[in-house]
PDB file of C-alpha atoms in Angstrom:
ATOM      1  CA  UNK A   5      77.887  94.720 116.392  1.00 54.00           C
ATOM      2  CA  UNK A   6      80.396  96.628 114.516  1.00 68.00           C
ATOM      3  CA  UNK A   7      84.356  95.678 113.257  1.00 87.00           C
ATOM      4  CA  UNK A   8      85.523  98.931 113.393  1.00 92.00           C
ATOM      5  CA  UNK A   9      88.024 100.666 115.081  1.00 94.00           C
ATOM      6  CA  UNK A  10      88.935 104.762 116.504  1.00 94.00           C
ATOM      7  CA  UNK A  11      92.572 104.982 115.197  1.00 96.00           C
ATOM      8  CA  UNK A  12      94.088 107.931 116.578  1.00 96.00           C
ATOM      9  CA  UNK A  13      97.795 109.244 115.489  1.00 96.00           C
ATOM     10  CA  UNK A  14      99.565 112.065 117.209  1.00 95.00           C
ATOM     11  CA  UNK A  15     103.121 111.846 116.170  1.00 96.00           C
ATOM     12  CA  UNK A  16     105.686 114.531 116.237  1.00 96.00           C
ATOM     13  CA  UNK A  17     107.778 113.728 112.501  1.00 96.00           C
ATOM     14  CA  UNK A  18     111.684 114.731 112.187  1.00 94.00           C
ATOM     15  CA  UNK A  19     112.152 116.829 109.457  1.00 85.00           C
ATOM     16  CA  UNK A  20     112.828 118.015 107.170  1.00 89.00           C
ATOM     17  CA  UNK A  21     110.782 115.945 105.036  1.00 92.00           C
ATOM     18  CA  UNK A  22     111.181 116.348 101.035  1.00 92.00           C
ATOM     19  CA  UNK A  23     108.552 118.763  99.229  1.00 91.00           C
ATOM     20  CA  UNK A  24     107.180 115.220  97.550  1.00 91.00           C
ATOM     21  CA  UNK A  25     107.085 113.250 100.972  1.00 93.00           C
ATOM     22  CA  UNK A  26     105.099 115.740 102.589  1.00 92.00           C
ATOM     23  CA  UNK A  27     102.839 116.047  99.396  1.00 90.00           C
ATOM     24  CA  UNK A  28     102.739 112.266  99.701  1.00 93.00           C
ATOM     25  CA  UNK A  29     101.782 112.648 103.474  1.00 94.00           C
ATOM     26  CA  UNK A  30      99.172 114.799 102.872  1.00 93.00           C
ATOM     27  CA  UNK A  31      97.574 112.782 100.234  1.00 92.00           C
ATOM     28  CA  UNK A  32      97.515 109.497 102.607  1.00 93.00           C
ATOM     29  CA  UNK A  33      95.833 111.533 105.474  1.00 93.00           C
ATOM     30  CA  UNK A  34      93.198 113.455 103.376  1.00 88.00           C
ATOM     31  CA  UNK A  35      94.605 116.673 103.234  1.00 88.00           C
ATOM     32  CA  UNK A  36      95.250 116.951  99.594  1.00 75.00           C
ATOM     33  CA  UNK A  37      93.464 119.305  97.670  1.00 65.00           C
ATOM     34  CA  UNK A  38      92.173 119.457  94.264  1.00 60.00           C
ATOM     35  CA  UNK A  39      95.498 120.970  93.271  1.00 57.00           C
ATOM     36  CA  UNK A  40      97.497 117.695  94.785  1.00 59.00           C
ATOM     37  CA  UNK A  41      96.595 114.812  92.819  1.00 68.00           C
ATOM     38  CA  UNK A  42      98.207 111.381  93.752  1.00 78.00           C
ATOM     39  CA  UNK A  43     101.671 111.404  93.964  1.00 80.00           C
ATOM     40  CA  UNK A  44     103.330 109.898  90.545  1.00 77.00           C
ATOM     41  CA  UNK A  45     106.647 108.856  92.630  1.00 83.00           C
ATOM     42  CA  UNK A  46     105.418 106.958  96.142  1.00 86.00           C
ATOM     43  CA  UNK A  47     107.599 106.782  98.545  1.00 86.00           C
ATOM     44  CA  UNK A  48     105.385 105.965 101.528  1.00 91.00           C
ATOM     45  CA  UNK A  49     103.350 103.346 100.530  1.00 89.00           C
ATOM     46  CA  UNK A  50     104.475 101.875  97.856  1.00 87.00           C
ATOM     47  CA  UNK A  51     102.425  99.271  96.592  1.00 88.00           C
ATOM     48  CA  UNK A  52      98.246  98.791  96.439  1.00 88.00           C
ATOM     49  CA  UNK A  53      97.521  95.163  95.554  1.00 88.00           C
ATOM     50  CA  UNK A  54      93.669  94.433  95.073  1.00 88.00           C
ATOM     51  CA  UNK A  55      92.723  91.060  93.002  1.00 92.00           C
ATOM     52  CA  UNK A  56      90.183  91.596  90.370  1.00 93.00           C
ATOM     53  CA  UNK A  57      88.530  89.029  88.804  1.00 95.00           C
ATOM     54  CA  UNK A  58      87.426  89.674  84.652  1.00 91.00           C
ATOM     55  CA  UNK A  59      84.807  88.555  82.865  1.00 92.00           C
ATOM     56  CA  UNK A  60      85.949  84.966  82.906  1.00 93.00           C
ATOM     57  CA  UNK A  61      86.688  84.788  86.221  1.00 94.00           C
ATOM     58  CA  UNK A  62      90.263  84.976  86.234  1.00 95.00           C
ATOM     59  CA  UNK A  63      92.094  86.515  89.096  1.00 95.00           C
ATOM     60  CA  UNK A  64      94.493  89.467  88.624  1.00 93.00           C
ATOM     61  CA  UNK A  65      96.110  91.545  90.549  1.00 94.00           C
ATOM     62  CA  UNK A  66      96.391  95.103  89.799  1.00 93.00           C
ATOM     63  CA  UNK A  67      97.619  98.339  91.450  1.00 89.00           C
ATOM     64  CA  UNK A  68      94.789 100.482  92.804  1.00 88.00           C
ATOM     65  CA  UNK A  69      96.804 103.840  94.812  1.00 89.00           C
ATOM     66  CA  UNK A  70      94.472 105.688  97.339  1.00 87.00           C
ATOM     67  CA  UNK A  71      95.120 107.407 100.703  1.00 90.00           C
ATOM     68  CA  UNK A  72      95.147 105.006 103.180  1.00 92.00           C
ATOM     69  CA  UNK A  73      93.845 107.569 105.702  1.00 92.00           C
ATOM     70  CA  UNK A  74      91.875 109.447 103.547  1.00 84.00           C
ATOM     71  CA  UNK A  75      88.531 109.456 104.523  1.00 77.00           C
ATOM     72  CA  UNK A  76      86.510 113.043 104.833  1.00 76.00           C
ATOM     73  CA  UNK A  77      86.309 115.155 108.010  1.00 80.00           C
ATOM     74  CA  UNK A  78      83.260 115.291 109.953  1.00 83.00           C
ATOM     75  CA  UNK A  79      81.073 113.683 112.080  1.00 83.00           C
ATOM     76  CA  UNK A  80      82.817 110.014 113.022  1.00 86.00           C
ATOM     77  CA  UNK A  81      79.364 107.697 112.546  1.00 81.00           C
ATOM     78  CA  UNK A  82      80.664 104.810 114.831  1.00 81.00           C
ATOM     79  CA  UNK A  83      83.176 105.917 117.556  1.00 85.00           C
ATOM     80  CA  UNK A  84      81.721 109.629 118.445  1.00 82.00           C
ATOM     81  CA  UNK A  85      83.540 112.705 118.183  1.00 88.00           C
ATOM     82  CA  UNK A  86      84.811 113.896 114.706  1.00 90.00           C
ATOM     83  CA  UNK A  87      86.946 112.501 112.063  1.00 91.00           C
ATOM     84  CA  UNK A  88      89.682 114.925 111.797  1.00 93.00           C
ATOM     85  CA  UNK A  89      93.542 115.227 110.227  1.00 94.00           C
ATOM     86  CA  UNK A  90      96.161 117.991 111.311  1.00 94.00           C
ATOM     87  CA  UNK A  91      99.464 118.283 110.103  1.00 95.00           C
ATOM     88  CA  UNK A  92     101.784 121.553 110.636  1.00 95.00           C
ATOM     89  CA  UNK A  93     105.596 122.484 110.619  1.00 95.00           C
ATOM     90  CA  UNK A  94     107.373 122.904 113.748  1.00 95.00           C
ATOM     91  CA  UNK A  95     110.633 123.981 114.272  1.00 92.00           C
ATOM     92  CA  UNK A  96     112.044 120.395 114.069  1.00 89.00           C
ATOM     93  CA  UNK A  97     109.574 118.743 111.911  1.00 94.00           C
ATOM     94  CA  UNK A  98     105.991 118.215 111.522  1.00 96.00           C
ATOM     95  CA  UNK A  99     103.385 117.632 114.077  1.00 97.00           C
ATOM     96  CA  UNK A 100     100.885 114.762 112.786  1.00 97.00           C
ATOM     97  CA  UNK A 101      96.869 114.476 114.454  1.00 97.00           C
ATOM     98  CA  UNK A 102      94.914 111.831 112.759  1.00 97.00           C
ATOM     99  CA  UNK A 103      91.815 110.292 114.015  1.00 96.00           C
ATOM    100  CA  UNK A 104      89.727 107.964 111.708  1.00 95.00           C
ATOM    101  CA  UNK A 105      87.320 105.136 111.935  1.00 93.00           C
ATOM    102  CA  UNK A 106      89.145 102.001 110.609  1.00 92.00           C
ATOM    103  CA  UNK A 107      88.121  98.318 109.649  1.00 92.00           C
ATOM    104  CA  UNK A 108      90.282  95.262 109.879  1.00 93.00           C
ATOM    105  CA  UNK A 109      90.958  94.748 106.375  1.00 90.00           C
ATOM    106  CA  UNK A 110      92.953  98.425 106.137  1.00 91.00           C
ATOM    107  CA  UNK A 111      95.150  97.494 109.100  1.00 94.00           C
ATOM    108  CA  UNK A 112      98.083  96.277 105.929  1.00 90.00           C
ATOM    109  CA  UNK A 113      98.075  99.271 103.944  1.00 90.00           C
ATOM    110  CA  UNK A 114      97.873 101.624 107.210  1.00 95.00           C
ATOM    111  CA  UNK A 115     100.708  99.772 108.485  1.00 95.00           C
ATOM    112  CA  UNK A 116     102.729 100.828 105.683  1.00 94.00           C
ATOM    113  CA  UNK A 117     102.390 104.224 106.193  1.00 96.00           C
ATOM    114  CA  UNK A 118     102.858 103.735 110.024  1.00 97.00           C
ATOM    115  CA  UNK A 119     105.894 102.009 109.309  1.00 96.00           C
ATOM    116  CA  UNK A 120     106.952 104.877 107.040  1.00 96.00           C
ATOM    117  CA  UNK A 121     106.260 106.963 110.164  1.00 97.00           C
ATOM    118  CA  UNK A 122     107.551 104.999 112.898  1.00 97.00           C
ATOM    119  CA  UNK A 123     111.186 105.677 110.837  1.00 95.00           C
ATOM    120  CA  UNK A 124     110.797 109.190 111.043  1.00 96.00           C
ATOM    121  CA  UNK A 125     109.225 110.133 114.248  1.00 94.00           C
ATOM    122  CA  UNK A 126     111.147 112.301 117.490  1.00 92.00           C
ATOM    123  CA  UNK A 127     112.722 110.044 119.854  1.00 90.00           C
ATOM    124  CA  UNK A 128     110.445 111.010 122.239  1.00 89.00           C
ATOM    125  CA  UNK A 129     107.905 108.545 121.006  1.00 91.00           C
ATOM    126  CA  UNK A 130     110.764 105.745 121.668  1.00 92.00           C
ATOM    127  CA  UNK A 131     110.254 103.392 124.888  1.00 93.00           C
ATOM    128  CA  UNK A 132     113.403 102.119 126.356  1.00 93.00           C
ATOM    129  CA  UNK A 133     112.757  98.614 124.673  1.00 93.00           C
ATOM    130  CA  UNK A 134     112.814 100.223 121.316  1.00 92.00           C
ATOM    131  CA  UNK A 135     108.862 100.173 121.176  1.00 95.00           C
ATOM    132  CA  UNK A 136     107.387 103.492 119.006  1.00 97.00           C
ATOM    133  CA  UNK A 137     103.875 104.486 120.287  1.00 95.00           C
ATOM    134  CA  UNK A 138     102.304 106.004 117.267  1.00 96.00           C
ATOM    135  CA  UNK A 139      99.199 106.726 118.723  1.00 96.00           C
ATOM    136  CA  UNK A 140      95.625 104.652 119.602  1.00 96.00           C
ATOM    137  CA  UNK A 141      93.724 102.173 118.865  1.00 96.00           C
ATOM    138  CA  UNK A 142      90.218 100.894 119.939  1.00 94.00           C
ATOM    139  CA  UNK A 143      87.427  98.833 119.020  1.00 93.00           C
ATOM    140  CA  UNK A 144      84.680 100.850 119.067  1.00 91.00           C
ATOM    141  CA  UNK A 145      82.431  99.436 121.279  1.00 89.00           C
ATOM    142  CA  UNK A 146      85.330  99.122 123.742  1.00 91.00           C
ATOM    143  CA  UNK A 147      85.812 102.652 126.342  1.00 90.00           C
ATOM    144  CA  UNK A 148      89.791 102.004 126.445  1.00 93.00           C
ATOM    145  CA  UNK A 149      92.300 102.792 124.015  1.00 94.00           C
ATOM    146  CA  UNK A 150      95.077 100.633 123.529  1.00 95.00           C
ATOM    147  CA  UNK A 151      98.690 101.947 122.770  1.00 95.00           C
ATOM    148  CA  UNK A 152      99.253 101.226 118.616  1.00 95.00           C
ATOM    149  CA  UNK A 153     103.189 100.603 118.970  1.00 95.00           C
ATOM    150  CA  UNK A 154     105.666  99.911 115.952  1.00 96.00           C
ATOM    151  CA  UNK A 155     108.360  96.811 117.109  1.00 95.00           C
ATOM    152  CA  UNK A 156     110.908  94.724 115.737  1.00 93.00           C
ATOM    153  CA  UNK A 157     110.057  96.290 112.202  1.00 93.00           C
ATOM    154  CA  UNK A 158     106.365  95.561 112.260  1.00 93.00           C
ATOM    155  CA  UNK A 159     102.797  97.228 113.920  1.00 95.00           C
ATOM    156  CA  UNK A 160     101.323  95.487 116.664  1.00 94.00           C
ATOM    157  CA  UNK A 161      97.826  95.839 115.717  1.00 93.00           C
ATOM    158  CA  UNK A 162      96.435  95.462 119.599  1.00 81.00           C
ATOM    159  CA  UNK A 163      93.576  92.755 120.011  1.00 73.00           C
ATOM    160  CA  UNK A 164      90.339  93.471 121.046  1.00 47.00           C
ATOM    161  CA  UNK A 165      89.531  90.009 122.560  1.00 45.00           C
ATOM    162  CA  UNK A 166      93.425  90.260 124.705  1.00 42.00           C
ATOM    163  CA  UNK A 167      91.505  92.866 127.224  1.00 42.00           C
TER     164      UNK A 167
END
């Protein structure tokens, strides 16, 4: 039995987006090259909390910045298909394609940058209640995909066990 999850994005962004933000983007989804290292000024996700514990066993937290959806393209071990990112300008904006293999324990730091997102995206991914679908979500030994929506300022991770 597995805890992972398919997360897939399509999102259509407003632009324009600042030539840092969208260097910023493209770090976070894994299409930074070797000529983009991490951003020095984050805007996106801020903040990358992990507790460490020295040589005593004392607890500290330090700041450890990664892409949150970083992970290589290829061959997606768990859910089938591929891992894959896209990301182009269009006339308005920029068109966003993510699909990655996720566990549990990213779902706060992914949430940041759908957050981020969620702020920024066309109005066409608005419901009438306010709701932003983002993209997909499913456990990976489910067959449906659930809506991944952004509401009342926060990600509603959907629940495997609720269907």
């Amino acid at each position: 039995m597995s805890d992972l999850y398919e997360l897939t994005l399509d999102v259509l962004v407003r632009g324009p987006l600042s030539d840092p933000e969208v260097a910023e983007l493209r770090w976070h989804v894994g299409l930074a090259d070797g000529a983009l290292p991490e951003p020095g000024d984050r805007r996106i996700v801020t903040a990358f909390p992990v507790v460490v514990v020295d040589d005593l066993g004392v607890p500290t937290v330090v700041d450890d910045p990664h892409p949150v959806l970083g992970g290589p393209d290829g061959i997606a071990l768990r859910s089938g298909g591929v891992s894959a990112t896209g990301l182009a300008p269009t006339a308005g904006g920029w068109a966003l394609t993510v699909r990655r293999e996720l566990h549990p324990d990213e779902f706060d730091e992914v949430g940041g940058l759908l957050a981020w997102l969620a702020a920024r995206v066309a109005d066409a991914h608005t419901d009438p209640d306010g709701s932003i679908v983002l993209g997909w979500l499913r456990f990976v030994e489910d067959t449906e995909a659930r809506p991944l929506v952004f509401r009342d300022g926060c990600v509603r991770w959907p629940d495997r066990e609720a269907g």
